Short mmCIF file of N, CA, C and O in Angstrom, two decimals:
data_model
loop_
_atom_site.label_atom_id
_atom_site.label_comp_id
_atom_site.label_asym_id
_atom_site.label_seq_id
_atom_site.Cartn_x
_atom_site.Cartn_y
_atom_site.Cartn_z
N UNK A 860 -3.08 7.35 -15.04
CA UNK A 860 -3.53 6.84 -13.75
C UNK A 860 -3.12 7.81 -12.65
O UNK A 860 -1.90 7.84 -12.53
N UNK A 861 -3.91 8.77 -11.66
CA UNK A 861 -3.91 9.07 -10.47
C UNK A 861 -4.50 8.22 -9.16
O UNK A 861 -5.59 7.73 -8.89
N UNK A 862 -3.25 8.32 -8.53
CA UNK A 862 -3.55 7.60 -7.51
C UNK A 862 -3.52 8.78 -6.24
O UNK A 862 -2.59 9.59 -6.22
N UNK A 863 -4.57 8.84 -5.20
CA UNK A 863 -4.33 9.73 -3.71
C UNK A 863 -4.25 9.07 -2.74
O UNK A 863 -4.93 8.05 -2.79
N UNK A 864 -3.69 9.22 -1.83
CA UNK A 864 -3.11 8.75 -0.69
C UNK A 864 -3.45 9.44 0.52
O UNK A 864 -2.84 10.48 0.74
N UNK A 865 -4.44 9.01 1.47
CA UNK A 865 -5.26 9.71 2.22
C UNK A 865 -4.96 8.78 3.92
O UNK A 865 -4.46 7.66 3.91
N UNK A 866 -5.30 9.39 5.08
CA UNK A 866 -5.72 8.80 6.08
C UNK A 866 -4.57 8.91 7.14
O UNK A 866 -4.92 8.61 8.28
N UNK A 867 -3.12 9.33 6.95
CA UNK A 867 -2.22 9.26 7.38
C UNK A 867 -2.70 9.86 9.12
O UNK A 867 -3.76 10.44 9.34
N UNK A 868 -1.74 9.58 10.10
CA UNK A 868 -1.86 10.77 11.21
C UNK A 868 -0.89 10.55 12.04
O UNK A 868 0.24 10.21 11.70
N UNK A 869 -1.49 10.83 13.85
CA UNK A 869 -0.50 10.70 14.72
C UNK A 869 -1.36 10.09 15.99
O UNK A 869 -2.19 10.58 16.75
N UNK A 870 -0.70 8.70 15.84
CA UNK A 870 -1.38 7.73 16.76
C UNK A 870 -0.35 7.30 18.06
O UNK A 870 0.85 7.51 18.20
N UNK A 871 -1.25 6.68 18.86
CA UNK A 871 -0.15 6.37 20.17
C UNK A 871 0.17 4.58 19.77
O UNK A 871 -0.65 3.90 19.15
N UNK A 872 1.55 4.05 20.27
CA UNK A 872 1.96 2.79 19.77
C UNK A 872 0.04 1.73 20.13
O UNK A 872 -0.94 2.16 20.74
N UNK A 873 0.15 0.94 19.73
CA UNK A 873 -1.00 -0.12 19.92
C UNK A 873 -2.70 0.45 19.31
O UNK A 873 -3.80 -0.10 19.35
N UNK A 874 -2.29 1.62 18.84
CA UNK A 874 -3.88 1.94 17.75
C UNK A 874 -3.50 1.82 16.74
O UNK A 874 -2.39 1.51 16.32
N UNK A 875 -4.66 2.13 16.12
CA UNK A 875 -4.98 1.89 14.47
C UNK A 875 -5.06 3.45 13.87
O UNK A 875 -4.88 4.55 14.40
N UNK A 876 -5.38 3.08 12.60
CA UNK A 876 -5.32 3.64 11.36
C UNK A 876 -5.27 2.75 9.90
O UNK A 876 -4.77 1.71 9.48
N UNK A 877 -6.01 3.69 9.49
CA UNK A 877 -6.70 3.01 7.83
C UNK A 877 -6.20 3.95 6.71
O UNK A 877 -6.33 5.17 6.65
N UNK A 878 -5.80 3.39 6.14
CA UNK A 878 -4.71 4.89 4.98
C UNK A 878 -5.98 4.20 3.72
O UNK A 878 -6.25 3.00 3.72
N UNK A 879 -6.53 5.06 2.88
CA UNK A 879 -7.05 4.97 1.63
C UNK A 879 -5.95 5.72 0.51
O UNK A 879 -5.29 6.76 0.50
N UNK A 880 -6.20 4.37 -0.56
CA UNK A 880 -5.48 5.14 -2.10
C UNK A 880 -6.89 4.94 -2.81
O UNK A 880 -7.64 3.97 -2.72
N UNK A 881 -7.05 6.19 -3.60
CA UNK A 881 -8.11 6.04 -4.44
C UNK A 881 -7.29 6.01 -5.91
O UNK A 881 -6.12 6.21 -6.24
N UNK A 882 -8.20 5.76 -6.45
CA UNK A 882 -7.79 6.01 -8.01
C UNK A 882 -8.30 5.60 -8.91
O UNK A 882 -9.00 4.58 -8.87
N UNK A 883 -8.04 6.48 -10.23
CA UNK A 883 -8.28 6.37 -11.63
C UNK A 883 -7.80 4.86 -12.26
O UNK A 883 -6.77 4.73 -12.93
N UNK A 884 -8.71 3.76 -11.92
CA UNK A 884 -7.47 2.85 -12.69
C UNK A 884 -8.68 2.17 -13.41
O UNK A 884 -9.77 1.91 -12.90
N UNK A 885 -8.26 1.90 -14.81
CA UNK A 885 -8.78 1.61 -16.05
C UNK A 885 -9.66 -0.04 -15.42
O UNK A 885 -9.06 -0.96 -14.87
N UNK A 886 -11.03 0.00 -15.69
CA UNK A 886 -12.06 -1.38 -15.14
C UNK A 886 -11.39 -2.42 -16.32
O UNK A 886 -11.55 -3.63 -16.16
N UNK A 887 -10.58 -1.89 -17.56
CA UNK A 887 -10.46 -2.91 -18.44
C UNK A 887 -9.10 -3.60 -18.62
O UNK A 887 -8.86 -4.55 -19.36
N UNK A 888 -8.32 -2.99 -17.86
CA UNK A 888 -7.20 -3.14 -17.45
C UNK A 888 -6.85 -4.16 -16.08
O UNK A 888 -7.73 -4.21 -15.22
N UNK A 889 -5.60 -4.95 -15.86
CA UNK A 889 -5.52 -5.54 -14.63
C UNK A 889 -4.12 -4.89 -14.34
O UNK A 889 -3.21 -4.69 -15.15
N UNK A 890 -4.14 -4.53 -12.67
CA UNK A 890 -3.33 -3.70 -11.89
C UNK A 890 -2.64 -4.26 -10.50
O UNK A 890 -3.42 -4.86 -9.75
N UNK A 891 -1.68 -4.18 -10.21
CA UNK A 891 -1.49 -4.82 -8.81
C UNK A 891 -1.30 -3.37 -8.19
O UNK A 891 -0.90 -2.45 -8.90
N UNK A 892 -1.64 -3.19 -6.68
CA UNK A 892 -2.07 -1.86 -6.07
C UNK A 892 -0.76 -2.08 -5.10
O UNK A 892 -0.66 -3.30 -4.96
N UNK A 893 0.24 -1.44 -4.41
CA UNK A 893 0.59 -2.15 -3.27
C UNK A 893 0.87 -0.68 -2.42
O UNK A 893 0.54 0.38 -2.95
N UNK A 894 1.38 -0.71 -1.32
CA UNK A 894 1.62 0.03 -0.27
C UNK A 894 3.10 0.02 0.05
O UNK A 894 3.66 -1.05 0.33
N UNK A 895 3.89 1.40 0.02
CA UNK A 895 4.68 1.03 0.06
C UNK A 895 5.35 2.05 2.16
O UNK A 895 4.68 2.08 3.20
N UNK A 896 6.26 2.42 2.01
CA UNK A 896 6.79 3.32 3.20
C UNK A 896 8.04 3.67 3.12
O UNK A 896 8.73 2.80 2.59
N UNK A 897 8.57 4.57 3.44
CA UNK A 897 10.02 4.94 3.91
C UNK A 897 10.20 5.92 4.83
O UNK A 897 9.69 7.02 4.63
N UNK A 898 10.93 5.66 5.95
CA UNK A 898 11.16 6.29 6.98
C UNK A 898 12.70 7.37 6.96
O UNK A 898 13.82 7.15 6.49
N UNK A 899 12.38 8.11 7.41
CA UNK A 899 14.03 9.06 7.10
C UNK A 899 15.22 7.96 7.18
O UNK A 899 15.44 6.90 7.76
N UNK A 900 15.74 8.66 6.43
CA UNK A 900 17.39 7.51 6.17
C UNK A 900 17.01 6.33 5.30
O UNK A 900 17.84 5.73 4.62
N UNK A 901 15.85 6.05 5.35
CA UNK A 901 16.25 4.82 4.85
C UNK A 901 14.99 4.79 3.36
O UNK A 901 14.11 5.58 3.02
N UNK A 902 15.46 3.49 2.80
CA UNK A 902 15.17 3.43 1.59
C UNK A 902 13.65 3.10 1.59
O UNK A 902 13.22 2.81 2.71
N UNK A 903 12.79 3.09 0.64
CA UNK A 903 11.13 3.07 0.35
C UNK A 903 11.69 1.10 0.29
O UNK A 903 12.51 0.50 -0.39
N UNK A 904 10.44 0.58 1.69
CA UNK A 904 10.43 -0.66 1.32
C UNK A 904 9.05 -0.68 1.02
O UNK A 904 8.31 0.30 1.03
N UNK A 905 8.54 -2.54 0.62
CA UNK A 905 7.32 -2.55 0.76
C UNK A 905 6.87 -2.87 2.09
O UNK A 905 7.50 -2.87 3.15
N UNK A 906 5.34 -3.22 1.79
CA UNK A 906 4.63 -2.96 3.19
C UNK A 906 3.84 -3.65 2.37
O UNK A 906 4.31 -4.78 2.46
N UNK A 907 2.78 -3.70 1.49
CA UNK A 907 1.13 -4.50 1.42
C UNK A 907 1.03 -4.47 -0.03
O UNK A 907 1.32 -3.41 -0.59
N UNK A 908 0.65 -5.47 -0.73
CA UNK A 908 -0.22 -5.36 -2.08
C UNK A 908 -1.19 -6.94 -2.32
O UNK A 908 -1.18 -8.12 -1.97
N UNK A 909 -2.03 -5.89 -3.24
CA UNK A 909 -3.12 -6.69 -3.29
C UNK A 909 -3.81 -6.53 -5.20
O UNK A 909 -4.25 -5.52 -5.75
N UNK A 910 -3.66 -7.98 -5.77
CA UNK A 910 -3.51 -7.81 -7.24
C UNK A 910 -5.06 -7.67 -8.09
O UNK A 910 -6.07 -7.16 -7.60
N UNK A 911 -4.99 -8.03 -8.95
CA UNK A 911 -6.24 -7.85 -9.58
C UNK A 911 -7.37 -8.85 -9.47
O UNK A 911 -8.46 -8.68 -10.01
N UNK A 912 -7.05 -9.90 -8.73
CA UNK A 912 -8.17 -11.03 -8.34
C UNK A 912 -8.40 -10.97 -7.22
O UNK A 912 -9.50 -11.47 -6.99
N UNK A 913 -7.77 -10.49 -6.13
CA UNK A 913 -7.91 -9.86 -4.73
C UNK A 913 -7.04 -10.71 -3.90
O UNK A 913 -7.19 -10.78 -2.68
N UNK A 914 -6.02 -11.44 -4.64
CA UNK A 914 -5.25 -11.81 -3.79
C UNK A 914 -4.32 -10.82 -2.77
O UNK A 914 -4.18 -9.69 -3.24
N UNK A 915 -3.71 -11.02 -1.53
CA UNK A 915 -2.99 -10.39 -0.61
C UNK A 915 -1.69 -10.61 -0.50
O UNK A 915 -1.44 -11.80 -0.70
N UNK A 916 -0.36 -9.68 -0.16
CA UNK A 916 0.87 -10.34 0.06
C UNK A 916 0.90 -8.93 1.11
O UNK A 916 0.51 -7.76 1.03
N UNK A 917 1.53 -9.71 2.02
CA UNK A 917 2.25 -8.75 3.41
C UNK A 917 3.46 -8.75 3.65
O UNK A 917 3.83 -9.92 3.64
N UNK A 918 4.47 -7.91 3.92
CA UNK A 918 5.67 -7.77 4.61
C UNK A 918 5.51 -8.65 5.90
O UNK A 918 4.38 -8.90 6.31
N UNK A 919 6.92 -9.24 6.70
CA UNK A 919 6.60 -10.31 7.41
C UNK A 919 6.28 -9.33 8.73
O UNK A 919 5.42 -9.57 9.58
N UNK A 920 7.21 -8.10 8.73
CA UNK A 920 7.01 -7.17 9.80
C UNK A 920 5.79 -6.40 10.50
O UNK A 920 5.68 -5.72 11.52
N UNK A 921 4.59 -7.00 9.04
CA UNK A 921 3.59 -6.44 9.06
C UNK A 921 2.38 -7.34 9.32
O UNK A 921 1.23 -6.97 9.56
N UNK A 922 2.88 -8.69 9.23
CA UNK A 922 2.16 -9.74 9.05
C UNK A 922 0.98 -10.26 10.47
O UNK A 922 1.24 -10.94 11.47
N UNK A 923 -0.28 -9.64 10.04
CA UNK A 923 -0.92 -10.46 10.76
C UNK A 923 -1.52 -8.64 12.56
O UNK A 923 -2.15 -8.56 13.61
N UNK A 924 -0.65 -7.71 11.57
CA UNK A 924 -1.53 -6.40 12.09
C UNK A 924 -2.15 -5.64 10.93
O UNK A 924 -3.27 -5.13 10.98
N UNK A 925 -1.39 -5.61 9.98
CA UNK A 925 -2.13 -4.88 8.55
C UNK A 925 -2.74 -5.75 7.99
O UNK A 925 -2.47 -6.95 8.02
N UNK A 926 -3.75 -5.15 7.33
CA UNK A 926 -4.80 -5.89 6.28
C UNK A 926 -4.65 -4.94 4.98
O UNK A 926 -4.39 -3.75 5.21
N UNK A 927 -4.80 -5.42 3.44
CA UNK A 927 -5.12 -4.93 2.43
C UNK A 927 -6.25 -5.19 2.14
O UNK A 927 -6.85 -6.19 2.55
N UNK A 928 -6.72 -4.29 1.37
CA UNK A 928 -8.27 -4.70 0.77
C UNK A 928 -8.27 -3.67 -0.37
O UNK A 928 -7.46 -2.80 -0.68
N UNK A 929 -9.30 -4.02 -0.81
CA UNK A 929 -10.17 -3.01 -2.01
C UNK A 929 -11.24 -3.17 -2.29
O UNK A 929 -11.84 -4.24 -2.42
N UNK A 930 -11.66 -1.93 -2.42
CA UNK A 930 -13.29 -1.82 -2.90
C UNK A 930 -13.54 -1.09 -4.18
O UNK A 930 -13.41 0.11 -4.42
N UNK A 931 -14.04 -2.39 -5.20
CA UNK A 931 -14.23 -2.05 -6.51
C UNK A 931 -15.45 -1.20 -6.84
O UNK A 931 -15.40 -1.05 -8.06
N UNK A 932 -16.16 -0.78 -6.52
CA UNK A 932 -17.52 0.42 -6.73
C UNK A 932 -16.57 1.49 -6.63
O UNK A 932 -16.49 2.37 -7.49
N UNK A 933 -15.87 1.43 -5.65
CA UNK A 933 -15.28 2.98 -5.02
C UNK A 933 -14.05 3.26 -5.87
O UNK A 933 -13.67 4.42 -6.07
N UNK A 934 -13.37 2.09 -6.43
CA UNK A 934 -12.28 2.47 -6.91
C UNK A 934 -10.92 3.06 -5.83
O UNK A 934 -10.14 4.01 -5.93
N UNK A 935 -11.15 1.77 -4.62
CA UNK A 935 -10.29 2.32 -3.90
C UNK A 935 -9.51 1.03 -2.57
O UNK A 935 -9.98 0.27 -1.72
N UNK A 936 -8.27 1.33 -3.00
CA UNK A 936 -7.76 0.12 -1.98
C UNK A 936 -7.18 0.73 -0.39
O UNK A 936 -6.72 1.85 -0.13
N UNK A 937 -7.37 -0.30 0.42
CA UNK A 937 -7.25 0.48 2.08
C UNK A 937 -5.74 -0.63 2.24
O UNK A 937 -5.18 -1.59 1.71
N UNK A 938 -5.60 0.58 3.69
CA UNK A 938 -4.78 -0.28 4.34
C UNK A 938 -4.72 -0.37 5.61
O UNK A 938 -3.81 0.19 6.22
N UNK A 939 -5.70 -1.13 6.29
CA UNK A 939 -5.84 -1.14 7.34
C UNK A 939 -4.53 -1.59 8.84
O UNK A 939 -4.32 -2.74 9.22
N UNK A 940 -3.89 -0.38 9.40
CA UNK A 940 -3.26 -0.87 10.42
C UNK A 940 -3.28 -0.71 11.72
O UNK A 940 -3.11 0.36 12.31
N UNK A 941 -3.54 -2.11 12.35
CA UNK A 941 -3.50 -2.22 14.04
C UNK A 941 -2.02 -2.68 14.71
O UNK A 941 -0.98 -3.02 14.16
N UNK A 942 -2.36 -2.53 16.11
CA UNK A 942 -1.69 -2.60 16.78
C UNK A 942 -0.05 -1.68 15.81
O UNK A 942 1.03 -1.99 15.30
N UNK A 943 -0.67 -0.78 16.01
CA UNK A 943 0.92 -0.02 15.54
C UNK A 943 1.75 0.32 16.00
O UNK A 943 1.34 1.05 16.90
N UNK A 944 3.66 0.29 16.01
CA UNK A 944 4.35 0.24 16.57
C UNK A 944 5.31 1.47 16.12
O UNK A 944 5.36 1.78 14.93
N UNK A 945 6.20 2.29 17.24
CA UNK A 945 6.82 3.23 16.60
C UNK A 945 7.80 2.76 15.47
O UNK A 945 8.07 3.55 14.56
N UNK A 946 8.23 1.78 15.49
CA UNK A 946 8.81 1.27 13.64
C UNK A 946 8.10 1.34 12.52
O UNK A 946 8.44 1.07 11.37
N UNK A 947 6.73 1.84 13.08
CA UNK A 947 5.70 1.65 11.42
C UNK A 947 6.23 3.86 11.21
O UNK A 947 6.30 4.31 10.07
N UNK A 948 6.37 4.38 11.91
CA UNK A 948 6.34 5.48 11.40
C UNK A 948 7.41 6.11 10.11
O UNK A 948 8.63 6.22 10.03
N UNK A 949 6.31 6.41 9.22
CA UNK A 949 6.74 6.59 7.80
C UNK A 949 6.06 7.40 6.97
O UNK A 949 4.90 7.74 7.21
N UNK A 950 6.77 7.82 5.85
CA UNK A 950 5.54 8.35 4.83
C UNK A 950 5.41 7.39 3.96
O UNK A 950 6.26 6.71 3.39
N UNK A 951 3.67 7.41 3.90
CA UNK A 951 3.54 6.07 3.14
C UNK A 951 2.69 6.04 1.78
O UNK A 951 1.66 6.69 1.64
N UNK A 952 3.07 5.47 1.11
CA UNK A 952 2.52 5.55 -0.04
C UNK A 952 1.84 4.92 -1.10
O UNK A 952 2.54 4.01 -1.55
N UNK A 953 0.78 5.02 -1.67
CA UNK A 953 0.33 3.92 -2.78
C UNK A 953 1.03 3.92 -4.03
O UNK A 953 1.75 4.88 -4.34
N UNK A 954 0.88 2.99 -4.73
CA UNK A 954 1.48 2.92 -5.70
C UNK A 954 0.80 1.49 -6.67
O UNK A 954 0.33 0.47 -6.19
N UNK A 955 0.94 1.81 -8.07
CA UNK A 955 0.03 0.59 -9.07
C UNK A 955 0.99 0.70 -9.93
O UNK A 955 1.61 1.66 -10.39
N UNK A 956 1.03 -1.04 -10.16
CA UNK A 956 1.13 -1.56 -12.03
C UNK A 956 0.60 -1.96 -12.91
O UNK A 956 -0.18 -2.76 -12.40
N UNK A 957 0.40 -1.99 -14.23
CA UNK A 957 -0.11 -2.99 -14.94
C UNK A 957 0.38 -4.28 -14.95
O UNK A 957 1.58 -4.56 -14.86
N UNK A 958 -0.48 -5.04 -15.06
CA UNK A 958 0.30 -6.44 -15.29
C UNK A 958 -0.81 -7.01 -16.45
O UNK A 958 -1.87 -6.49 -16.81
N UNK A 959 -0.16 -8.27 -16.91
CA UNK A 959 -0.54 -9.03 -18.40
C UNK A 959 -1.91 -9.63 -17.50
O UNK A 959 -3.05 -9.65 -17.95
N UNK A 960 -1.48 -10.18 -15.99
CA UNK A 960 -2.78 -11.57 -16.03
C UNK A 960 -3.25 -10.71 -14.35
O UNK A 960 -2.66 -9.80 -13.78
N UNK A 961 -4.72 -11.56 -13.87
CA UNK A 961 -5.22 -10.82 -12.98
C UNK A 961 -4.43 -11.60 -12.03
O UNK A 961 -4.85 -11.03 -11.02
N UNK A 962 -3.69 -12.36 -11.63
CA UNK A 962 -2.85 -13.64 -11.10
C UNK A 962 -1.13 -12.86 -10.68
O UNK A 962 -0.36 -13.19 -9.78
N UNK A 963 -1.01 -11.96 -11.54
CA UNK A 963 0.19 -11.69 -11.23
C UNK A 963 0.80 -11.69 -9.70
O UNK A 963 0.14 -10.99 -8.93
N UNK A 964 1.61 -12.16 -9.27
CA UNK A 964 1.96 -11.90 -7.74
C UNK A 964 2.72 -10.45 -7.83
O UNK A 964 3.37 -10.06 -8.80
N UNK A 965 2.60 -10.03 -7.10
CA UNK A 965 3.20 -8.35 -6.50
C UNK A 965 4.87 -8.22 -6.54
O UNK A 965 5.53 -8.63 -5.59
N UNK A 966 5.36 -7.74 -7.48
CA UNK A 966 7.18 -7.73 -6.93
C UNK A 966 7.10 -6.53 -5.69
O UNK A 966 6.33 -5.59 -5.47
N UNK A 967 8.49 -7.14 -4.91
CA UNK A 967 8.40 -6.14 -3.63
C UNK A 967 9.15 -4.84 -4.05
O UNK A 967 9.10 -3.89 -3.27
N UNK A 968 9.82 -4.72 -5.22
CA UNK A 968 10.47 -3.54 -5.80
C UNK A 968 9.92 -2.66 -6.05
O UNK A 968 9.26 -2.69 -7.09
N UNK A 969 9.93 -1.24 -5.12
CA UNK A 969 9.16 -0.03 -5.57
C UNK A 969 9.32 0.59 -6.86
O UNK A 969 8.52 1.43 -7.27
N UNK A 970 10.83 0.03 -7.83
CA UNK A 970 11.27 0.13 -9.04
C UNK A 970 10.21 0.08 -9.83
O UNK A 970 10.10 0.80 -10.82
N UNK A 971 9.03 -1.07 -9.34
CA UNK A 971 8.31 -1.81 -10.29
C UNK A 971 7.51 -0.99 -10.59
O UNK A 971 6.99 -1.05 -11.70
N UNK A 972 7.19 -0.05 -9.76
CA UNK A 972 5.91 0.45 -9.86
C UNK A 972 5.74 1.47 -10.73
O UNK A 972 6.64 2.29 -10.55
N UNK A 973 5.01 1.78 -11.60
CA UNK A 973 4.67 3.23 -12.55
C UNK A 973 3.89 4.16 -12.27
O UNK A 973 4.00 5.27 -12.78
N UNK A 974 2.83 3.81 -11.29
CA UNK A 974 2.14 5.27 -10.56
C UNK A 974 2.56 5.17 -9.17
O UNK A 974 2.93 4.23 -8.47
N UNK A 975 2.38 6.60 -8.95
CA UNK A 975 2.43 6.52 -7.44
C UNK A 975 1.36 7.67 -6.80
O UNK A 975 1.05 8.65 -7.48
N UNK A 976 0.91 7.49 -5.66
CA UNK A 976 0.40 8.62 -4.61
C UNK A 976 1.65 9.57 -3.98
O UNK A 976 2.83 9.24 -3.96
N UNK A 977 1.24 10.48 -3.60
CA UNK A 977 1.55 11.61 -3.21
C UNK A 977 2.15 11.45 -1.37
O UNK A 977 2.74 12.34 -0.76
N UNK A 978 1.81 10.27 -0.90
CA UNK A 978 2.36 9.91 0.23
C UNK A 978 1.59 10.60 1.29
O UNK A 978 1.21 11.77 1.19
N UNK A 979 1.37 9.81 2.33
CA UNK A 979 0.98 10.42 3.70
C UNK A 979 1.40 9.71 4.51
O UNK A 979 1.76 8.54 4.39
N UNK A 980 1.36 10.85 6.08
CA UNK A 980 2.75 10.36 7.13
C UNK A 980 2.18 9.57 8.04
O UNK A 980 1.00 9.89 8.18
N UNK A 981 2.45 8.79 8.65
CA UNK A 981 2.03 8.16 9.93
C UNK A 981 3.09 7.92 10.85
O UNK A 981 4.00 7.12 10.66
N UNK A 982 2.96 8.54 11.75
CA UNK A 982 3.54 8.90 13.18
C UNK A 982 3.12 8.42 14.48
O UNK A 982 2.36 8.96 15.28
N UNK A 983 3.76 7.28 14.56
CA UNK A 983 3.43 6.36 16.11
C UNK A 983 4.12 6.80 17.12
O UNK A 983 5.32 6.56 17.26
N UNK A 984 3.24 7.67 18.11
CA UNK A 984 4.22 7.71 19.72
C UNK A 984 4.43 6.27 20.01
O UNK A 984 3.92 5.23 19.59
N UNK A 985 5.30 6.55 20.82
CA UNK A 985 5.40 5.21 22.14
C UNK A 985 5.14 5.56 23.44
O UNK A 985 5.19 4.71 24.33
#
């Protein structure tokens, strides 16, 4: 499984940005996709995932400016973020698991994860 990690940049606090992960991930297989971040010093938390039935789980910090999604033709999950604040600035990253059922809920442990993207930065002035 390759996953890319695209869309990153340098926005002023209160715009947007849409980060795309594309990827190789098996149509016969079920995967939970999630989004993760880490900012210097500190440790890779989560941020967004979204499982193999299209359910959503958000960080609370994130709750209700980011959106997850995916688009199955394309083979590719987004992460749409508004109203952004200089605390979102990070390198951020996709990342997938397998799981047994399409139901699985998302662990927030980046431990969990077995692929990852290559990370891209997003940098909020204030």
């Amino acid at each position: 499984v390759q996953l890319q990690a695209s869309g990153g940049g340098l926005v002023q606090a209160g715009g947007s940005l849409r980060l795309s992960c594309a990827g190789s991930l098996s149509t016969g297989t079920n995967y939970i996709v999630g989004w993760f971040r880490q900012a210097p010093g500190k440790e890779r938390e989560f941020v967004a995932a979204i499982n193999w039935s299209g359910s959503t789980y958000m960080t609370n910090s994130v709750e209700g400016r980011f959106t997850i999604s995916r688009d199955n033709a394309k083979n590719t999950v987004y992460l749409q973020m508004n109203s952004l604040k200089p605390e979102d600035t990070a390198v951020y990253y996709c990342a997938a698991r397998n799981t047994a059922s399409r139901r699985t809920v998302p662990t927030q442990n980046f431990r969990d994860y077995r692929y990852w993207g290559q990370g891209t930065q997003v940098t909020v002035s204030s």
